[in-house]
Short mmCIF file of C-alpha atoms in Angstrom, two decimals:
data_model
loop_
_atom_site.label_atom_id
_atom_site.label_comp_id
_atom_site.label_asym_id
_atom_site.label_seq_id
_atom_site.Cartn_x
_atom_site.Cartn_y
_atom_site.Cartn_z
CA MET A 1 8.65 89.13 73.91
CA LEU A 2 9.00 86.26 71.44
CA VAL A 3 9.66 87.10 67.79
CA LEU A 4 8.98 84.55 65.07
CA GLY A 5 11.03 85.28 61.97
CA ARG A 6 13.32 88.05 60.75
CA LYS A 7 11.30 89.83 58.09
CA HIS A 8 12.21 93.02 59.88
CA LYS A 9 15.70 92.98 61.34
CA PHE A 10 15.65 95.06 64.51
CA SER A 11 18.35 97.70 64.68
CA GLU A 12 20.52 98.15 67.76
CA GLN A 13 18.64 101.33 68.62
CA GLU A 14 15.29 99.54 68.37
CA LEU A 15 16.50 96.71 70.60
CA GLN A 16 17.72 99.21 73.18
CA LYS A 17 14.23 100.74 73.31
CA LEU A 18 12.53 97.36 73.47
CA ASN A 19 14.80 96.15 76.27
CA LYS A 20 13.32 98.91 78.41
CA LYS A 21 9.80 97.58 77.77
CA PHE A 22 10.39 93.81 77.78
CA LYS A 23 12.40 91.76 80.25
CA ASN A 24 13.20 89.00 77.77
CA ILE A 25 13.48 89.21 73.97
CA LYS A 26 13.98 86.05 71.93
CA ILE A 27 14.11 85.98 68.15
CA THR A 28 13.40 82.61 66.54
CA ARG A 29 14.59 82.21 62.95
CA TYR A 30 11.88 80.73 60.74
CA THR A 31 12.71 80.85 57.01
CA GLN A 32 14.42 77.79 55.50
CA ARG A 33 14.02 75.70 58.65
CA VAL A 34 12.23 72.44 59.31
CA GLN A 35 8.80 73.15 60.87
CA ASP A 36 9.32 70.59 63.63
CA ASP A 37 12.59 72.26 64.66
CA VAL A 38 10.90 75.66 64.86
CA LEU A 39 8.00 74.21 66.85
CA GLN A 40 10.40 72.53 69.29
CA GLU A 41 12.33 75.76 69.81
CA LEU A 42 9.09 77.65 70.47
CA GLU A 43 7.87 75.03 72.94
CA GLU A 44 11.18 75.12 74.84
CA ALA A 45 11.16 78.93 74.92
CA ILE A 46 7.59 79.11 76.20
CA SER A 47 8.20 76.48 78.89
CA SER A 48 11.42 78.10 80.17
CA GLU A 49 10.41 81.78 80.10
CA HIS A 50 7.18 83.69 80.73
CA TYR A 51 6.41 85.33 77.39
CA THR A 52 3.17 87.27 77.00
CA LEU A 53 3.67 88.64 73.48
CA LEU A 54 4.52 86.94 70.20
CA VAL A 55 5.45 89.03 67.16
CA LEU A 56 4.78 87.47 63.77
CA ASN A 57 7.77 88.68 61.77
CA THR A 58 7.99 86.28 58.85
CA LYS A 59 7.08 86.41 55.17
CA ALA A 60 6.98 82.61 54.90
CA LYS A 61 3.78 80.62 55.36
CA VAL A 62 3.42 79.46 58.96
CA GLY A 63 2.80 75.71 59.31
CA ASP A 64 -0.49 74.35 60.66
CA ASP A 65 1.13 72.73 63.71
CA ILE A 66 2.78 75.99 64.71
CA ILE A 67 -0.45 77.93 64.23
CA LYS A 68 -2.33 75.43 66.41
CA PHE A 69 0.36 75.62 69.10
CA LEU A 70 0.38 79.42 69.16
CA THR A 71 -3.40 79.85 69.17
CA ASN A 72 -3.75 77.38 72.04
CA LEU A 73 -1.38 79.53 74.07
CA GLN A 74 -4.01 82.27 74.02
CA PHE A 75 -6.21 80.11 76.25
CA ARG A 76 -3.65 78.64 78.67
CA GLU A 77 -4.85 78.29 82.25
CA GLY A 78 -2.98 79.65 85.24
CA ARG A 79 -0.85 82.02 83.12
CA LYS A 80 -1.47 85.15 81.14
CA PRO A 81 -2.51 84.37 77.55
CA LEU A 82 0.06 84.87 74.81
CA ARG A 83 -0.96 87.86 72.68
CA ILE A 84 -0.11 87.57 68.99
CA ILE A 85 0.64 90.69 66.96
CA SER A 86 1.96 91.37 63.45
CA ILE A 87 5.31 93.12 63.02
CA GLU A 88 3.49 96.04 61.35
CA ASN A 89 1.21 96.68 64.32
CA PHE A 90 3.98 95.93 66.80
CA MET A 91 6.29 98.60 65.41
CA GLU A 92 3.60 101.26 65.42
CA ARG A 93 2.52 100.42 68.96
CA TYR A 94 5.87 99.91 70.66
CA LEU A 95 8.40 101.78 68.48
CA GLN A 96 6.16 104.56 67.10
CA LYS A 97 7.33 104.04 63.54
CA CYS A 98 5.82 102.44 60.45
CA TYR A 99 7.15 99.16 59.12
CA ILE A 100 8.75 99.46 55.68
CA PRO A 101 9.60 96.21 53.83
CA ASP A 102 13.14 95.74 52.55
CA ASP A 103 12.13 94.25 49.22
CA HIS A 104 9.41 96.78 48.20
CA THR A 105 7.01 93.90 47.39
CA ASN A 106 4.28 94.83 49.88
CA LEU A 107 3.09 98.42 49.93
CA ASP A 108 0.09 97.91 52.23
CA PHE A 109 1.75 100.19 54.78
CA LEU A 110 1.00 103.17 52.50
CA GLU A 111 -2.75 102.58 52.66
CA SER A 112 -3.41 104.89 55.63
CA ILE A 113 -0.86 107.59 54.78
CA LYS A 114 -2.81 110.67 53.76
CA PRO A 115 -2.45 114.49 53.86
CA PHE A 116 -3.86 116.61 56.67
CA ASN A 117 -7.57 117.30 56.28
CA PRO A 118 -8.80 120.96 56.46
CA VAL A 119 -9.40 120.83 60.22
CA GLU A 120 -6.00 119.26 60.92
CA TYR A 121 -4.28 121.78 58.66
CA ALA A 122 -6.02 124.69 60.43
CA LEU A 123 -4.84 123.31 63.79
CA LYS A 124 -1.34 122.89 62.40
CA ARG A 125 -1.18 126.51 61.23
CA ALA A 126 -2.50 127.76 64.55
CA ILE A 127 0.23 125.79 66.31
CA ASP A 128 2.75 127.17 63.81
CA TYR A 129 2.00 130.81 64.61
CA VAL A 130 1.90 130.33 68.37
CA ALA A 131 5.09 128.27 68.33
CA ILE A 132 7.02 130.71 66.14
CA VAL A 133 6.12 133.73 68.29
CA LEU A 134 7.14 131.90 71.48
CA LEU A 135 10.25 130.48 69.85
CA TYR A 136 11.41 133.87 68.63
CA VAL A 137 10.91 135.47 72.06
CA LEU A 138 12.87 132.68 73.75
CA ALA A 139 15.50 132.19 71.07
CA SER A 140 16.26 135.78 70.00
CA PRO A 141 19.35 136.04 72.27
CA ILE A 142 20.83 132.82 70.84
CA ILE A 143 19.97 133.94 67.31
CA TYR A 144 22.02 137.14 67.65
CA TYR A 145 24.78 135.31 69.52
CA SER A 146 24.96 132.69 66.78
CA ARG A 147 25.37 135.32 64.09
CA TYR A 148 28.24 136.81 66.11
CA LYS A 149 29.94 133.41 66.65
CA ILE A 150 29.60 132.37 63.01
CA LYS A 151 31.28 135.51 61.72
CA LYS A 152 34.00 135.21 64.37
CA GLU A 153 34.87 131.56 63.71
CA SER A 154 34.22 131.52 59.96
CA PRO A 155 34.05 134.99 58.35
CA GLY A 156 31.29 135.42 55.83
CA THR A 157 27.52 135.49 55.75
CA SER A 158 25.84 133.92 58.78
CA MET A 159 22.85 132.59 56.87
CA PHE A 160 22.34 130.87 53.55
CA LYS A 161 19.49 129.62 51.42
CA GLN A 162 19.36 126.13 50.01
CA LEU A 163 16.83 124.46 47.75
CA ARG A 164 14.84 121.97 49.81
CA VAL A 165 11.91 119.78 48.81
CA GLY A 166 8.55 120.74 50.26
CA LEU A 167 4.85 120.00 49.80
CA ASN A 168 4.06 117.81 46.76
CA GLY A 169 7.76 117.53 45.93
CA LYS A 170 8.13 121.21 44.99
CA ASP A 171 11.40 122.99 45.76
CA PHE A 172 11.59 126.06 48.00
CA LYS A 173 14.42 128.19 49.37
CA CYS A 174 15.10 127.13 52.95
CA ASN A 175 16.84 129.48 55.41
CA LYS A 176 19.56 128.09 57.70
CA PHE A 177 22.47 129.30 59.79
CA ARG A 178 25.74 128.40 58.11
CA SER A 179 27.59 125.71 60.09
CA MET A 180 30.39 124.95 57.61
CA HIS A 181 33.30 126.99 56.32
CA LEU A 182 32.76 128.71 53.00
CA ASN A 183 33.96 127.02 49.78
CA VAL A 184 34.45 123.56 51.34
CA HIS A 185 34.42 120.40 49.24
CA HIS A 186 31.05 118.98 48.27
CA ASP A 187 29.69 116.03 50.23
CA PRO A 188 25.92 115.68 50.74
CA TYR A 189 26.33 113.78 54.02
CA THR A 190 27.58 115.19 57.31
CA ARG A 191 29.85 112.85 59.27
CA LYS A 192 31.22 112.73 62.81
CA ASN A 193 34.17 115.09 63.37
CA ASP A 194 33.54 116.65 59.96
CA SER A 195 36.43 119.03 59.27
CA ARG A 196 34.16 121.28 57.21
CA VAL A 197 32.16 122.21 60.32
CA PHE A 198 33.57 124.95 62.57
CA PRO A 199 33.20 124.63 66.40
CA TRP A 200 30.08 126.75 66.86
CA GLY A 201 28.64 125.12 63.76
CA GLU A 202 28.96 121.75 65.49
CA VAL A 203 27.14 123.15 68.54
CA MET A 204 24.35 124.48 66.33
CA ARG A 205 23.93 121.14 64.60
CA LYS A 206 23.75 119.15 67.83
CA THR A 207 21.23 121.52 69.40
CA ARG A 208 19.26 122.27 66.17
CA ILE A 209 20.09 125.99 66.48
CA ASP A 210 21.06 126.03 62.80
CA GLU A 211 17.38 125.41 61.98
CA LEU A 212 16.10 128.59 63.69
CA PRO A 213 16.09 130.79 60.54
CA GLN A 214 13.49 128.41 59.13
CA MET A 215 10.99 130.34 61.24
CA LEU A 216 10.78 132.66 58.22
CA ASN A 217 9.80 129.71 56.03
CA VAL A 218 7.08 128.72 58.49
CA LEU A 219 5.57 132.22 58.45
CA LYS A 220 5.75 132.22 54.66
CA GLY A 221 3.86 128.91 54.48
CA ASP A 222 6.64 126.76 53.01
CA MET A 223 6.94 124.78 56.23
CA HIS A 224 5.23 123.84 59.47
CA PHE A 225 6.85 124.15 62.87
CA ILE A 226 6.69 120.34 63.13
CA GLY A 227 6.91 117.91 60.23
CA PRO A 228 9.32 115.76 58.23
CA ARG A 229 12.77 117.27 57.80
CA ALA A 230 13.15 119.54 54.77
CA GLU A 231 15.74 117.64 52.73
CA TRP A 232 18.15 119.00 50.14
CA ASN A 233 16.72 118.46 46.65
CA ILE A 234 19.94 116.79 45.46
CA LEU A 235 19.68 114.20 48.23
CA VAL A 236 15.97 113.63 47.57
CA GLU A 237 16.76 112.65 43.97
CA GLU A 238 19.14 109.99 45.29
CA TYR A 239 16.72 108.79 47.97
CA GLU A 240 13.85 108.38 45.51
CA LYS A 241 15.99 106.17 43.26
CA LYS A 242 16.75 103.77 46.12
CA ILE A 243 13.54 104.15 48.16
CA PRO A 244 10.72 104.34 45.57
CA TYR A 245 8.06 105.48 48.06
CA TYR A 246 10.27 108.14 49.70
CA ASN A 247 8.15 110.91 48.18
CA GLU A 248 5.21 109.87 50.42
CA ARG A 249 6.65 112.15 53.09
CA HIS A 250 6.04 115.11 50.76
CA ILE A 251 2.25 114.89 51.04
CA VAL A 252 2.66 117.28 54.00
CA ARG A 253 4.87 120.32 54.51
CA PRO A 254 8.26 119.78 56.16
CA GLY A 255 9.03 121.10 59.63
CA ILE A 256 11.79 122.77 61.64
CA THR A 257 11.62 119.83 64.01
CA GLY A 258 9.80 116.54 63.73
CA TRP A 259 9.15 113.03 64.98
CA ALA A 260 12.06 111.59 62.99
CA GLN A 261 14.46 114.35 64.08
CA VAL A 262 13.88 113.75 67.80
CA ASN A 263 13.96 109.95 67.53
CA TYR A 264 16.88 109.43 65.16
CA SER A 265 20.23 111.13 64.78
CA TYR A 266 21.63 112.75 61.64
CA GLY A 267 21.70 110.23 58.79
CA SER A 268 24.84 109.25 56.90
CA ASN A 269 23.53 106.59 54.49
CA ILE A 270 20.44 105.20 52.79
CA GLU A 271 19.55 102.89 55.68
CA ASP A 272 19.49 105.88 58.06
CA THR A 273 17.20 107.63 55.58
CA ARG A 274 14.90 104.60 55.51
CA GLN A 275 14.78 104.52 59.30
CA LYS A 276 13.86 108.19 59.49
CA LEU A 277 11.19 107.67 56.84
CA MET A 278 9.54 105.09 59.14
CA TYR A 279 9.18 107.79 61.80
CA ASP A 280 7.96 110.39 59.27
CA LEU A 281 5.24 108.07 57.99
CA TYR A 282 4.16 107.25 61.54
CA TYR A 283 3.87 110.98 62.29
CA ILE A 284 1.72 111.58 59.19
CA LYS A 285 -0.45 108.53 59.83
CA HIS A 286 -1.01 109.14 63.55
CA TRP A 287 -0.98 112.95 63.65
CA SER A 288 -2.71 114.48 66.67
CA VAL A 289 -2.27 117.52 68.89
CA ALA A 290 -0.94 115.16 71.59
CA LEU A 291 1.76 113.87 69.22
CA GLU A 292 2.55 117.45 68.25
CA LEU A 293 3.12 118.37 71.90
CA LYS A 294 5.23 115.26 72.40
CA VAL A 295 7.52 116.36 69.56
CA VAL A 296 7.83 119.80 71.16
CA TRP A 297 8.81 118.26 74.50
CA LYS A 298 11.37 115.90 72.97
CA THR A 299 12.80 118.78 70.93
CA ILE A 300 13.30 120.78 74.14
CA MET A 301 15.13 117.79 75.63
CA VAL A 302 17.43 117.65 72.59
CA VAL A 303 18.16 121.38 72.75
CA LEU A 304 18.96 121.10 76.47
CA GLY A 305 21.51 118.43 75.65
CA ARG A 306 19.45 115.43 76.64
CA LYS A 307 18.64 112.70 74.17
CA GLY A 308 15.16 112.93 72.69
CA LEU A 309 15.04 109.13 72.31
#
C-alpha cells in the first residue's frame, strides 16, 4: 500500500490493523515539496516494491506529471494495475470507520449520515428485545454476583443513575453498576490504575459488566442494545465545543455496546473521542443486520477477555 500525503495521520492502532492486510506500507509526504522530488520518490517506490493500492491522502493539488504517472500505472502490462482510492473510501473499506478532517473545513463526510428509517428501526427494536431476554438469562448469575462484590469491596448502593445524552441530544437517566468508591474526587475521565476504582469495579469495566443495568433503559426505549456509547452530559458539552459535529452521533439512540466500544478502548482525551466518533459514524452510515451481529460477536470476545479489535 502506497500512501500519498498525510492529510490523515494514521494512528498506531490503525497501522497495526493495516499491517495485517498489507505486506508493505509506504507513506510519501507531499505538502510543501517539489513536485519532481515527489514524482521521483514514487517512481523509485513503485520500481522497488510491488504496490497494488495507492491512497490519495493529501489536501494539496496534485501536479499534472504525478497524475499522468499514477493513471498510467493502472494499465501497466505484466503486473497487477495500481488501484487508486481516496482516503475517505479507504478508511471505510479497510478500517471500518469514517474519515473526519482535523481542520473542520470539509464536512462532506456528513452527507450520508442519517437516522434509521422505519424498517431499520423496527428491526433494531426486534433485535433489542431478543437480545435483552437472552442477555438477562445468561447474565443473571453475574448480575447478582456483581451486586454482592460491589457491596463487599465498597459498601453502598450497587447501582447508580447518571444523566447521559440520548436521541436528539436529550438527557436521560442511565443505569449502571457502580465501579468507583463513593464520594471520590471528580474527574470525568477514567485512567489506567485509577485509584477511585475498586478491584471488582476494574473487572466490570474491562468486561463491560458495569453496563448490564442499562438493559432497563433498552426496555424503556431510551437506548438500543447496540449503538453509540451513552456519554455523560457533562462530557458531551466539552466534546461539542472541540468537535463541532460530535452531536451527529445523537441522531440515533445510544447502545449498551457498539461498534466504537468493541474497536477502541476507553477514551482519556479529545483525540480518543474523535477516533471513537469515526467508528460511531461508520456504524450509523453502514448499519445492517450483518454489522449488528458482528458487534455482538466482538462484544462476546471482549467479555471473554479477548480483544474485540
